[in-house]
Coordinates of C-alpha atoms and ligand atoms in Angstrom, one line a residue:
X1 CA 89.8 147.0 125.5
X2 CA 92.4 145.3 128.2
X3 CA 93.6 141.5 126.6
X4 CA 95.0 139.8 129.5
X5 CA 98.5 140.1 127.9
X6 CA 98.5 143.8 128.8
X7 CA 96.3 143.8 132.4
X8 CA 98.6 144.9 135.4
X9 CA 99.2 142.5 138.3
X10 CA 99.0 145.0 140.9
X11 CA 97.2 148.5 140.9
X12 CA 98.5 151.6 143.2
X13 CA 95.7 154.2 144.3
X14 CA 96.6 157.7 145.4
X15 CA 100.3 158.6 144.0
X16 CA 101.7 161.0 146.8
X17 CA 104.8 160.2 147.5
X18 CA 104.6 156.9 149.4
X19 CA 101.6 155.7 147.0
X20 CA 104.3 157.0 143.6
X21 CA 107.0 154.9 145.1
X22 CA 105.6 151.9 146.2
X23 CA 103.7 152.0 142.4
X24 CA 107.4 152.5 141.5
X25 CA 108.8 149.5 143.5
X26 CA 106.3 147.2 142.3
X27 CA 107.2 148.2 138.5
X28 CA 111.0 148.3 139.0
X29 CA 110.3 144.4 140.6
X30 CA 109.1 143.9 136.8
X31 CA 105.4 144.0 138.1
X32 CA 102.9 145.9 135.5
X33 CA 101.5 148.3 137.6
X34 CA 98.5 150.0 137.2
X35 CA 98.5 153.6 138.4
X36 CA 95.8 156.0 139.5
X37 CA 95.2 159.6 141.3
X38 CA 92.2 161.4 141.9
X39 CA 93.5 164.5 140.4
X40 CA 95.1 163.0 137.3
X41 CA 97.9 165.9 137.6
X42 CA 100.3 163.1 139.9
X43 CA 99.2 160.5 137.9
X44 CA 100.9 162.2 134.6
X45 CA 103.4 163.4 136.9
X46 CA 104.5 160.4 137.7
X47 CA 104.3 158.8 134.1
X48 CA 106.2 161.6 132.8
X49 CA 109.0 161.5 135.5
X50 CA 109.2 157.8 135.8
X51 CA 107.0 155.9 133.5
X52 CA 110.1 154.4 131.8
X53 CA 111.4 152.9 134.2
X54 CA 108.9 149.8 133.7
X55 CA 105.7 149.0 133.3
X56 CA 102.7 151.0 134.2
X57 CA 98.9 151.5 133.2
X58 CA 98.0 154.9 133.7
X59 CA 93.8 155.8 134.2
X60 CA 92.5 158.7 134.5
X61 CA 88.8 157.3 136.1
X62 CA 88.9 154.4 138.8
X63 CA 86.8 152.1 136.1
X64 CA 89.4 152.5 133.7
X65 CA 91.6 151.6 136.6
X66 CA 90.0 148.7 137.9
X67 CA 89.6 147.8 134.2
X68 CA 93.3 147.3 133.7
X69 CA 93.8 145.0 136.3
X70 CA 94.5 141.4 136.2
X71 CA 91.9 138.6 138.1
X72 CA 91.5 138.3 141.0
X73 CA 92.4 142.2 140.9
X74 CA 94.4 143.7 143.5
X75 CA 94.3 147.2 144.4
X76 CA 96.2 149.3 147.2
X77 CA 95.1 152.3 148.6
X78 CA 97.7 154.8 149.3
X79 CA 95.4 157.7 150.6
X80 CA 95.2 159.9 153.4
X81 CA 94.0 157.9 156.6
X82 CA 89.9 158.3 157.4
X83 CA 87.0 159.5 155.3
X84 CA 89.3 159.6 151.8
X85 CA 89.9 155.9 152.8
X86 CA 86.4 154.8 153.0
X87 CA 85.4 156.5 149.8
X88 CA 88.5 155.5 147.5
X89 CA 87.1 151.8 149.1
X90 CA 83.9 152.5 148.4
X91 CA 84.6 153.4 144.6
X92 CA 86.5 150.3 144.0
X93 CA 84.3 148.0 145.4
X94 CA 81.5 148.9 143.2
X95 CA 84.0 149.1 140.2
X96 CA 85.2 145.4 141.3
X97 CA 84.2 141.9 141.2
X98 CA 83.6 138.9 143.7
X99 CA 87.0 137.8 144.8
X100 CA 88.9 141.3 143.9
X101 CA 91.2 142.2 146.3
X102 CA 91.4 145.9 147.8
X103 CA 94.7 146.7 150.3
X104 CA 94.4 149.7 152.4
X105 CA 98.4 150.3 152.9
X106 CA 97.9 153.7 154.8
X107 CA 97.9 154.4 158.4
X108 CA 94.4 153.3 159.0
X109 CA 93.4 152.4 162.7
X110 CA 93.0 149.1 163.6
X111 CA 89.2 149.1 164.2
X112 CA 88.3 150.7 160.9
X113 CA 90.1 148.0 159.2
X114 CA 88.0 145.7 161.2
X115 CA 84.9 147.5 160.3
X116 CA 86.1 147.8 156.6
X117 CA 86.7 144.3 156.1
X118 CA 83.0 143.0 157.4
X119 CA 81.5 145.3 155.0
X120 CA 83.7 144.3 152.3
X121 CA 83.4 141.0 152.9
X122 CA 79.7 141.2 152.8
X123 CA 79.7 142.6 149.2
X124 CA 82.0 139.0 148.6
X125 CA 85.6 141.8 148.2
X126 CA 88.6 140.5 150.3
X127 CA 90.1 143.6 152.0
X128 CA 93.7 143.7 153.5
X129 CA 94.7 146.2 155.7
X130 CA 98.5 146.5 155.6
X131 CA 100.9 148.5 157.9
X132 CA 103.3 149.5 155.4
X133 CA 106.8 151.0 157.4
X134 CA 109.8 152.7 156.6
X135 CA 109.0 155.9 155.1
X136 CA 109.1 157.6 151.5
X137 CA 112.7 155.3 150.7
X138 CA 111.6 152.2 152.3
X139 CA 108.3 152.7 150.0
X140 CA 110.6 153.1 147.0
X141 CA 113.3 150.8 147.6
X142 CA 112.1 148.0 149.9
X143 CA 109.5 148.4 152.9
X144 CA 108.4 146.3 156.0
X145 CA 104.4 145.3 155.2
X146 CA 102.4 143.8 157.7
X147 CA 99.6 142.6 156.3
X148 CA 96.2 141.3 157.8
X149 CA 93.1 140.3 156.4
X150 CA 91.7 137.1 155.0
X151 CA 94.4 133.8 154.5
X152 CA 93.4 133.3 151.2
X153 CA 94.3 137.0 150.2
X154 CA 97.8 136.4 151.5
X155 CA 98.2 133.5 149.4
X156 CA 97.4 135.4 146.0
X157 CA 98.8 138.4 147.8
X158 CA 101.9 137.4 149.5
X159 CA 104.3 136.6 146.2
X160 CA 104.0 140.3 145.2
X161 CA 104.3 142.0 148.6
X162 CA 107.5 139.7 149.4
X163 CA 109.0 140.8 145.7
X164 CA 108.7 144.4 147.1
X165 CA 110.1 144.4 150.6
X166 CA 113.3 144.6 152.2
X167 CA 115.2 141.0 152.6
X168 CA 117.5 140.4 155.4
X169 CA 119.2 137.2 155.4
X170 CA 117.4 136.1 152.4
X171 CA 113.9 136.9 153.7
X172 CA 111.5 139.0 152.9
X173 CA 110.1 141.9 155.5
X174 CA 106.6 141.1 154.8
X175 CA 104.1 137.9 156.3
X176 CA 100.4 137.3 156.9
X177 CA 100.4 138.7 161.0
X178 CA 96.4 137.7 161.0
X179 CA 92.9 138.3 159.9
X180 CA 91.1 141.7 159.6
X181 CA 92.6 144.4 161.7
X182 CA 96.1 142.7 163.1
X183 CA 98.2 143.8 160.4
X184 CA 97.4 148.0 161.3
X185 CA 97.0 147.0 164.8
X186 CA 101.0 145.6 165.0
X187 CA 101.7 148.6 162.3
X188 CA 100.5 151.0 165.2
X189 CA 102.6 149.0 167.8
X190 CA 105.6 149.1 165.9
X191 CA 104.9 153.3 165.6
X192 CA 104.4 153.6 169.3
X193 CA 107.8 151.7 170.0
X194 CA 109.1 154.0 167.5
X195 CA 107.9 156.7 169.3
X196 CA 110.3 155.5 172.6
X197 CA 112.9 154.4 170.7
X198 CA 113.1 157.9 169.6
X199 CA 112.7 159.3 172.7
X200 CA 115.7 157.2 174.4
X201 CA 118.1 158.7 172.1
X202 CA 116.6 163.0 172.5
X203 CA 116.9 161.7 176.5
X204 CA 120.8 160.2 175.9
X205 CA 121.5 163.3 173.4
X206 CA 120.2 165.5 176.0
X207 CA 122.2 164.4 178.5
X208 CA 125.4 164.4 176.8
X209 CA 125.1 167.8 175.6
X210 CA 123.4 169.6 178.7
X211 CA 124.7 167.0 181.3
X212 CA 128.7 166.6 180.2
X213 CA 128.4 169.9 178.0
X214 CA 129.3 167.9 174.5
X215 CA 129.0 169.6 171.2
X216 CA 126.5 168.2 168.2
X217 CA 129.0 166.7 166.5
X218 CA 131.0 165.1 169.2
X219 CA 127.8 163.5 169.9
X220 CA 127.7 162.5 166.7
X221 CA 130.7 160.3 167.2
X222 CA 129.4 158.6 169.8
X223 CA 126.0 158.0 168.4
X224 CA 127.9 156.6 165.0
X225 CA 130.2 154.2 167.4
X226 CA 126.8 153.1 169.2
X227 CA 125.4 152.3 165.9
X228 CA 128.5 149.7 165.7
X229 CA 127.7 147.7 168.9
X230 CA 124.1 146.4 170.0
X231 CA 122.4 149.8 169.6
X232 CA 123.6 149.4 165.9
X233 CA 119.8 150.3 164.4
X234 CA 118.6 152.9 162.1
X235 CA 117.4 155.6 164.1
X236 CA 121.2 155.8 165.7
X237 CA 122.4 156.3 162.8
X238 CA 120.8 158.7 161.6
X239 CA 121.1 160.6 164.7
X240 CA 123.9 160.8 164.3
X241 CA 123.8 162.6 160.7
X242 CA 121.3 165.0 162.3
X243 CA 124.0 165.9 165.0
X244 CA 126.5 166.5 162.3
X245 CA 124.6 168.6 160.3
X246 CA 125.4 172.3 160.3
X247 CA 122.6 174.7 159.3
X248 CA 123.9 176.6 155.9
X249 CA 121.9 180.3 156.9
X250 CA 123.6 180.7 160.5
X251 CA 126.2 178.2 160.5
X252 CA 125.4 176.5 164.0
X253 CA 124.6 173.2 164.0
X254 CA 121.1 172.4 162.3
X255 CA 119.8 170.9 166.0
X256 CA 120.3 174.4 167.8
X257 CA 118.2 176.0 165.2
X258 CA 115.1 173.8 164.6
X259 CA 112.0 174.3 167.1
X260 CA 112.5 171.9 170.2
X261 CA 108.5 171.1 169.4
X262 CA 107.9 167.2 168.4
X263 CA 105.2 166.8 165.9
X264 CA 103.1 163.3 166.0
X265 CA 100.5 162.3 163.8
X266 CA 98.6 160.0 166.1
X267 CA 99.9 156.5 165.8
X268 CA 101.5 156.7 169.1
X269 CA 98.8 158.1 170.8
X270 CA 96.2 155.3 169.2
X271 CA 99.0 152.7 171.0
X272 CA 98.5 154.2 174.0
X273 CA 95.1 154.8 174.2
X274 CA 94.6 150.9 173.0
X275 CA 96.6 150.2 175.9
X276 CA 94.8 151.8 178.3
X277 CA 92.0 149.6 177.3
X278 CA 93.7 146.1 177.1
X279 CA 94.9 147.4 180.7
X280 CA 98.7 147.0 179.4
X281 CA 101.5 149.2 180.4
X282 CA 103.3 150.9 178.3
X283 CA 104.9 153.4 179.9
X284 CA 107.9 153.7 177.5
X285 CA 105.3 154.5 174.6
X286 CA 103.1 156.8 176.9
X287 CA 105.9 159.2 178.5
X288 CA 107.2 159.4 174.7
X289 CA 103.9 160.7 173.7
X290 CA 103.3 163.3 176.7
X291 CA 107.0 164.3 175.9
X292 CA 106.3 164.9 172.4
X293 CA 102.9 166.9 173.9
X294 CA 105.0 168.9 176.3
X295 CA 107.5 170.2 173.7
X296 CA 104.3 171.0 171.7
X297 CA 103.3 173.0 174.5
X298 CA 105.0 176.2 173.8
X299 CA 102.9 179.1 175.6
X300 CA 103.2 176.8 178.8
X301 CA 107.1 176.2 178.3
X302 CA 107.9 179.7 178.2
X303 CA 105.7 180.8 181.6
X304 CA 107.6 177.8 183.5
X305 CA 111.5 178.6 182.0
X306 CA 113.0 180.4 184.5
X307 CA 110.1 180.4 186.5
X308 CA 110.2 177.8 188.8
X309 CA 112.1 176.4 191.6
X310 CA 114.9 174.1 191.1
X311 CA 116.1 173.0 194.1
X312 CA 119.6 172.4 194.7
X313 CA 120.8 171.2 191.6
X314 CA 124.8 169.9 190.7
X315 CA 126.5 170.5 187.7
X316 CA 128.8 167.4 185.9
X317 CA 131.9 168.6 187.4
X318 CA 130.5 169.5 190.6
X319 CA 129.4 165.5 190.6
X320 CA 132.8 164.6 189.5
X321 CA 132.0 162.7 186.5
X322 CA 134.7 160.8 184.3
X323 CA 133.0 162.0 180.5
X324 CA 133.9 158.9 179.2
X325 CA 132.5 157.0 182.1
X326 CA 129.2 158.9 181.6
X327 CA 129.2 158.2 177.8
X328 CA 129.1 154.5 177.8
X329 CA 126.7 155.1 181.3
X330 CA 124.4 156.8 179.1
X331 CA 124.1 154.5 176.2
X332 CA 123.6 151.7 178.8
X333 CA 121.1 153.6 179.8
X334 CA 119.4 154.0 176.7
X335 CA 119.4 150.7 175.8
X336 CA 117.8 149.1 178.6
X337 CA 115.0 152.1 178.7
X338 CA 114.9 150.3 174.6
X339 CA 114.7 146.6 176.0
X340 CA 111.7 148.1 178.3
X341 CA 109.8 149.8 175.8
X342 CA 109.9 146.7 173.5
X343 CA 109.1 144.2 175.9
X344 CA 106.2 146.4 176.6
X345 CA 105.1 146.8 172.7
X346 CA 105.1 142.9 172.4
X347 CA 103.1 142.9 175.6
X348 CA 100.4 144.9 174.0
X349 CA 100.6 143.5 170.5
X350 CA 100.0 139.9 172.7
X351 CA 97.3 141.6 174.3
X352 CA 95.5 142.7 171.3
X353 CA 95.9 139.1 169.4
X354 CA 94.3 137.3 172.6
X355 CA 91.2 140.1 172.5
X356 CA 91.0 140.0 169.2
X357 CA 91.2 136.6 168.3
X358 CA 94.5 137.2 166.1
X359 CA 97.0 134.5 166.2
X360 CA 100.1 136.9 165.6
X361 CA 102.9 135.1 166.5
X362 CA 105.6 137.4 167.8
X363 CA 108.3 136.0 166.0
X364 CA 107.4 136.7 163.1
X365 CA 106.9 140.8 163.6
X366 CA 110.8 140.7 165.0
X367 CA 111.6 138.9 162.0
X368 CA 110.2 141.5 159.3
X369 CA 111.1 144.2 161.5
X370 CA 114.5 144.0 161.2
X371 CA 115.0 145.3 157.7
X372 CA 113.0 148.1 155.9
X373 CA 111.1 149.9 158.8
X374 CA 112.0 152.9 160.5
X375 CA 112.8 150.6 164.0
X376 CA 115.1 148.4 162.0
X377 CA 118.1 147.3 164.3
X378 CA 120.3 144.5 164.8
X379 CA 118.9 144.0 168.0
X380 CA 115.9 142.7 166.7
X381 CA 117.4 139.7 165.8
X382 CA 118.1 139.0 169.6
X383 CA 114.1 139.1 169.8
X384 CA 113.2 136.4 167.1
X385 CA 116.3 134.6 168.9
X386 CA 114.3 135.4 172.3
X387 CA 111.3 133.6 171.1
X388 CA 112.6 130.8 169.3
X389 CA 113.9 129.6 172.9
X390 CA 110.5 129.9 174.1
X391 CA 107.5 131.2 172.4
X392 CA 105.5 132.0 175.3
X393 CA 107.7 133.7 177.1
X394 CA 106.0 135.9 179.4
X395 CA 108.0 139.2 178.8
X396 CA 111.0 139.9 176.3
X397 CA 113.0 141.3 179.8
X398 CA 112.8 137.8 181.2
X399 CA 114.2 136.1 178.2
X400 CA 117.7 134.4 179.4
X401 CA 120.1 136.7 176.7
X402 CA 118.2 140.1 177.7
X403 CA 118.5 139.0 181.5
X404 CA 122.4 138.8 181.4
X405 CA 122.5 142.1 179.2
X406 CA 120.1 143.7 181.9
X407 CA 122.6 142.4 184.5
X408 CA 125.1 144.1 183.0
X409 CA 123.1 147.5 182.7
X410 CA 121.1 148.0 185.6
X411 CA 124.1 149.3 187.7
X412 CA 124.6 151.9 184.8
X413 CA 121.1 152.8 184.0
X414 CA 120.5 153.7 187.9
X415 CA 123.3 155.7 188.1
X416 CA 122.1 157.6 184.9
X417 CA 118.7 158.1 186.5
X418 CA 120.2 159.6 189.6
X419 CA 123.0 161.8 187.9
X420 CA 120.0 163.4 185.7
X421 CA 118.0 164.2 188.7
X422 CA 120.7 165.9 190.3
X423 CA 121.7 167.6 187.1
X424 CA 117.8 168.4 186.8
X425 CA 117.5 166.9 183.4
X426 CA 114.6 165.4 182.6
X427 CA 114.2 161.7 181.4
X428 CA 111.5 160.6 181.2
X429 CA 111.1 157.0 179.9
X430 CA 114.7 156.3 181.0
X431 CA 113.4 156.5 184.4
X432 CA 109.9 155.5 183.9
X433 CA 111.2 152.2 182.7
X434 CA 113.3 152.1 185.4
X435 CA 110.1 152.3 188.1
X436 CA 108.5 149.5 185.6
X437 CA 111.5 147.2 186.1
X438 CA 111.6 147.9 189.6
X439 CA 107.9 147.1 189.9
X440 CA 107.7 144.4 187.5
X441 CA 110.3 142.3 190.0
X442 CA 109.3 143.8 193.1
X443 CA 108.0 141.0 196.0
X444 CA 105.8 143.9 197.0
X445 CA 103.7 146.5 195.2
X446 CA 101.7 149.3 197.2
X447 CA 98.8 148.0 195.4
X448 CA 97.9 146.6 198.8
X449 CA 97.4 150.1 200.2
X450 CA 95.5 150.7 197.4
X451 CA 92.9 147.8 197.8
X452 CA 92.5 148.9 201.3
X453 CA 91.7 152.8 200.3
X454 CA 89.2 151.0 198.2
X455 CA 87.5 148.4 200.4
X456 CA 87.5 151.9 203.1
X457 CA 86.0 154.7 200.8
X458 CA 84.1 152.0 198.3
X459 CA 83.7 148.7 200.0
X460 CA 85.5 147.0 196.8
X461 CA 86.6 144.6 198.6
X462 CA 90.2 142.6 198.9
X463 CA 91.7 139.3 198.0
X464 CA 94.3 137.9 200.8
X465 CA 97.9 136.5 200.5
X466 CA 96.7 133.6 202.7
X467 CA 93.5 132.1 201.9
X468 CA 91.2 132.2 199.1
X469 CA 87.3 134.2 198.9
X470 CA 86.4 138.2 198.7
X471 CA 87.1 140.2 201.9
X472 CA 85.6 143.3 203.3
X473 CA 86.5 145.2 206.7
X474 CA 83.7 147.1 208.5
X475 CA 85.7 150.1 208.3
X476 CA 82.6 152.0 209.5
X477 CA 81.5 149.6 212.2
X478 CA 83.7 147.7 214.5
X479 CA 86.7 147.1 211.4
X480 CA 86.0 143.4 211.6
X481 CA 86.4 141.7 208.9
X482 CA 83.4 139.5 206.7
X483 CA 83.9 137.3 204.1
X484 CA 81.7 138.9 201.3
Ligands
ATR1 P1 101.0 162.7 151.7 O1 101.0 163.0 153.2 O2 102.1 161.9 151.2 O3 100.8 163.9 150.8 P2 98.3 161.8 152.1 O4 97.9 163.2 152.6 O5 98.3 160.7 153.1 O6 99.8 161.8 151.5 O7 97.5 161.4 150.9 C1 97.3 162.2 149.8 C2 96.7 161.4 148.7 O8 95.3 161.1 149.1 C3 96.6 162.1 147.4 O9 96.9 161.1 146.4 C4 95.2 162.6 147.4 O10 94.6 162.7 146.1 P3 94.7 164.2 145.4 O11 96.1 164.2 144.7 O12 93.6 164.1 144.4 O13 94.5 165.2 146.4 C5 94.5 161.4 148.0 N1 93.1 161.8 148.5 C6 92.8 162.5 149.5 N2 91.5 162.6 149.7 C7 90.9 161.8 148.7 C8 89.6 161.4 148.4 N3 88.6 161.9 149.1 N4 89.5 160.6 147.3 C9 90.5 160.2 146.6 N5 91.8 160.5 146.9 C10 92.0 161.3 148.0

């Protein structure tokens, strides 16, 4: 029998690696943690590797686990995303009492958490669904958590997640973002902008070694002096210890040797497809995702190499390019493709709070995003900075800090576009975010061609520039025009 001197405070299902180190976090933050797996091999696994290094309550069945936890008792899920969620849910609710609290940390989408949390809520459980970022070492030594669900389970909740995420400046990488499904919902934002920012830096890597003919490590170099200015961010830096690395069997560098085929495991797609729905461009996130499909698509790729015409295409001396020029061209480039795809992630995650009902104030995900999660970057301090001068600002471009840094890029970022085109490289959300910016300032969109294609073939009718009230040309009578 359990006396409450020896209950754990915090219990860890499913003990792969991320569940094994977040249960290891929690225990090394002097938490007693109370540990179970459905095969009970990683749970001994895990006691016998690591079990004194604090505090843990092993069980071998989830009442014995549910058993040793503290009240209200808190339980995270650490399994894989779906069906195994529902049923490890399922088997702690019964297990549990009113007020218990159940976390799903995995990768759940947004509208399952939704579901989840009604039905738990009607059997009087509190469920959380928490985005949980930065990989297998952010898990162990400090991630970003963004957690939804109910208030009142923050507030019992809240003092153990913040002793287990990353700090910067003295705070925690971890706050309530809003009820039921907001917390996976910005978890799956933050993925998609991943996703780009990823894709910026194959598109600048690509063009520095195909375009101006640079060697891995060179790049290398200038992705590790990048990483000291305002790209300074995570994924740059590790780029940079990807370039360097040289592949032991043939001696080449690692990158020449590993498949050019991007996997995904569908949190960037789920972005995109939710912003199809809230009607929210993000075209940064969407040409990330097709890029990663098109490298996927192997059979295709090797019937179109070689295979098709290429027009007149210039090489980098033929354009007379100063390398050096290009270099810093190139990561101007990349970072105002960045600015775009962010500005249209915070778009979306706006979007989604207003549909949903949400209340997630924007602020607040720059702020725990800056430590702990995979898009960590110093830049993101520039974003809570952004909306501390004005919280309802209506895009992240039009901010007054990003406008002068786009002032200074835009003559860079042009030229990039062009000089890949003429080198025939593709980039594809450098210059889709380039037709975004263009569009999103433009006086005029062709959209007005577009409402008169559909008032001719559908009678859909137009608004006018110059007067209020539904319009409709007779295109198959005399092409007068009647109010409709
Ligand atoms: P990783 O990618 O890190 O291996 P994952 O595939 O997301 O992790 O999740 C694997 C975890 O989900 C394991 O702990 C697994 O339990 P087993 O070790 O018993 O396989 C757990 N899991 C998967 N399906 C499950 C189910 N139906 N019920 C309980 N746990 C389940």
């Amino acid at each position: 029998m359990n006396t409450p001197e020896n209950l754990a405070q915090i219990g860890v299902v499913g003990l792969a690696v991320m569940g094994s180190n977040l249960a290891r976090n929690f225990a090394s933050r002097g938490h007693t943690v109370a540990v179970y797996n459905r095969s009970p091999e990683k749970t001994r696994t895990l006691i016998a590797e690591h079990g004194t290094d604090g505090n843990f309550i092993a069980s071998e069945t989830i009442e014995d686990f549910v058993a040793s936890l503290e009240r209200p008792r808190k339980a995270i899920i650490m399994v894989q995303a779906g069906p195994a969620t529902d049923a490890v849910i399922s088997q702690l609710a019964d297990a549990m009492e009113d007020g218990d609290i159940i976390i799903d940390g995995g990768n759940a989408l947004f509208n399952d958490t939704i579901r989840r949390e009604k039905e738990m809520a009607e059997r009087n459980r509190h469920f959380v669904g928490a985005g949980i970022s930065g990989g297998e070492e952010g898990a162990l030594n400090g991630p970003s958590i963004m957690p939804g669900g109910p208030k009142e389970s923050w507030e019992t909740l809240g003092p153990l997640l913040e002793s287990i995420a990353a700090v910067v400046d003295g705070t925690p990488c971890v706050t309530h973002i809003g009820p039921d499904g907001a917390g996976h919902f910005v978890k799956m934002v933050h993925n998609g902008i991943e996703y780009a920012d990823m894709q910026v830096i194959g598109e600048a890597y690509q063009l520095l070694r195909f375009g101006a003919g640079m060697e891995p490590a060179e790049i290398a170099d200038v992705f590790a002096e990048w990483n000291r200015g305002d790209l300074d961010s995570y994924l740059i830096e590790i780029t940079a210890e990807v370039l360097r690395q040289v592949d032991a069997e043939t001696g080449k560098p690692l990158v020449d040797v590993i498949l050019d085929a991007a996997g995904q495991k569908g949190t960037g797609r789920w972005t995109v497809k939710e912003a199809l729905d809230l009607g929210v461009p993000v075209t940064g996130i969407g040409e990330a995702v097709f890029a990663r499909a098109l490298s996927s698509s192997l059979d295709q790729r090797k019937a179109a190499q070689g295979n098709l015409p290429t027009g007149a295409l210039k090489t980098f001396q033929e354009l007379n390019l100063d390398k050096e020029r290009f270099v810093e061209d190139v990561r101007r480039a990349l970072y105002a493709s960045k600015l775009v795809a962010y500005s249209q992630g915070f778009d979306e995650i706006k979007a989604g709070s207003d549909e949903y009902g949400w209340g997630v104030d924007p602020r607040d995900l720059a702020t725990i995003w800056r430590g702990g999660c995979i898009i960590r970057a110093k830049f993101l301090n520039r974003i809570v900075e952004a909306y501390d001068n004005d919280p309802a600002l209506p895009a992240l471009l039009l901010d007054p800090y990003f406008k002068g840094e786009l002032g200074d890029l835009i003559d860079s970022w042009r030229e990039v576009v062009i000089v890949a085109t003429q080198l025939g490289l593709p980039v594809p959300v450098f210059s889709s975010s380039l037709s975004y910016y263009d569009s999103l300032r433009a006086e005029r969109l062709p959209a007005a061609i577009i409402q008169g294609q559909r008032d001719f073939f559908g009678a859909h009718t137009y608004r006018r520039i110059d007067k209020e009230g539904t319009f409709h040309t007779q295109w198959s009578g005399d092409r007068s025009e009647i109010e409709s």
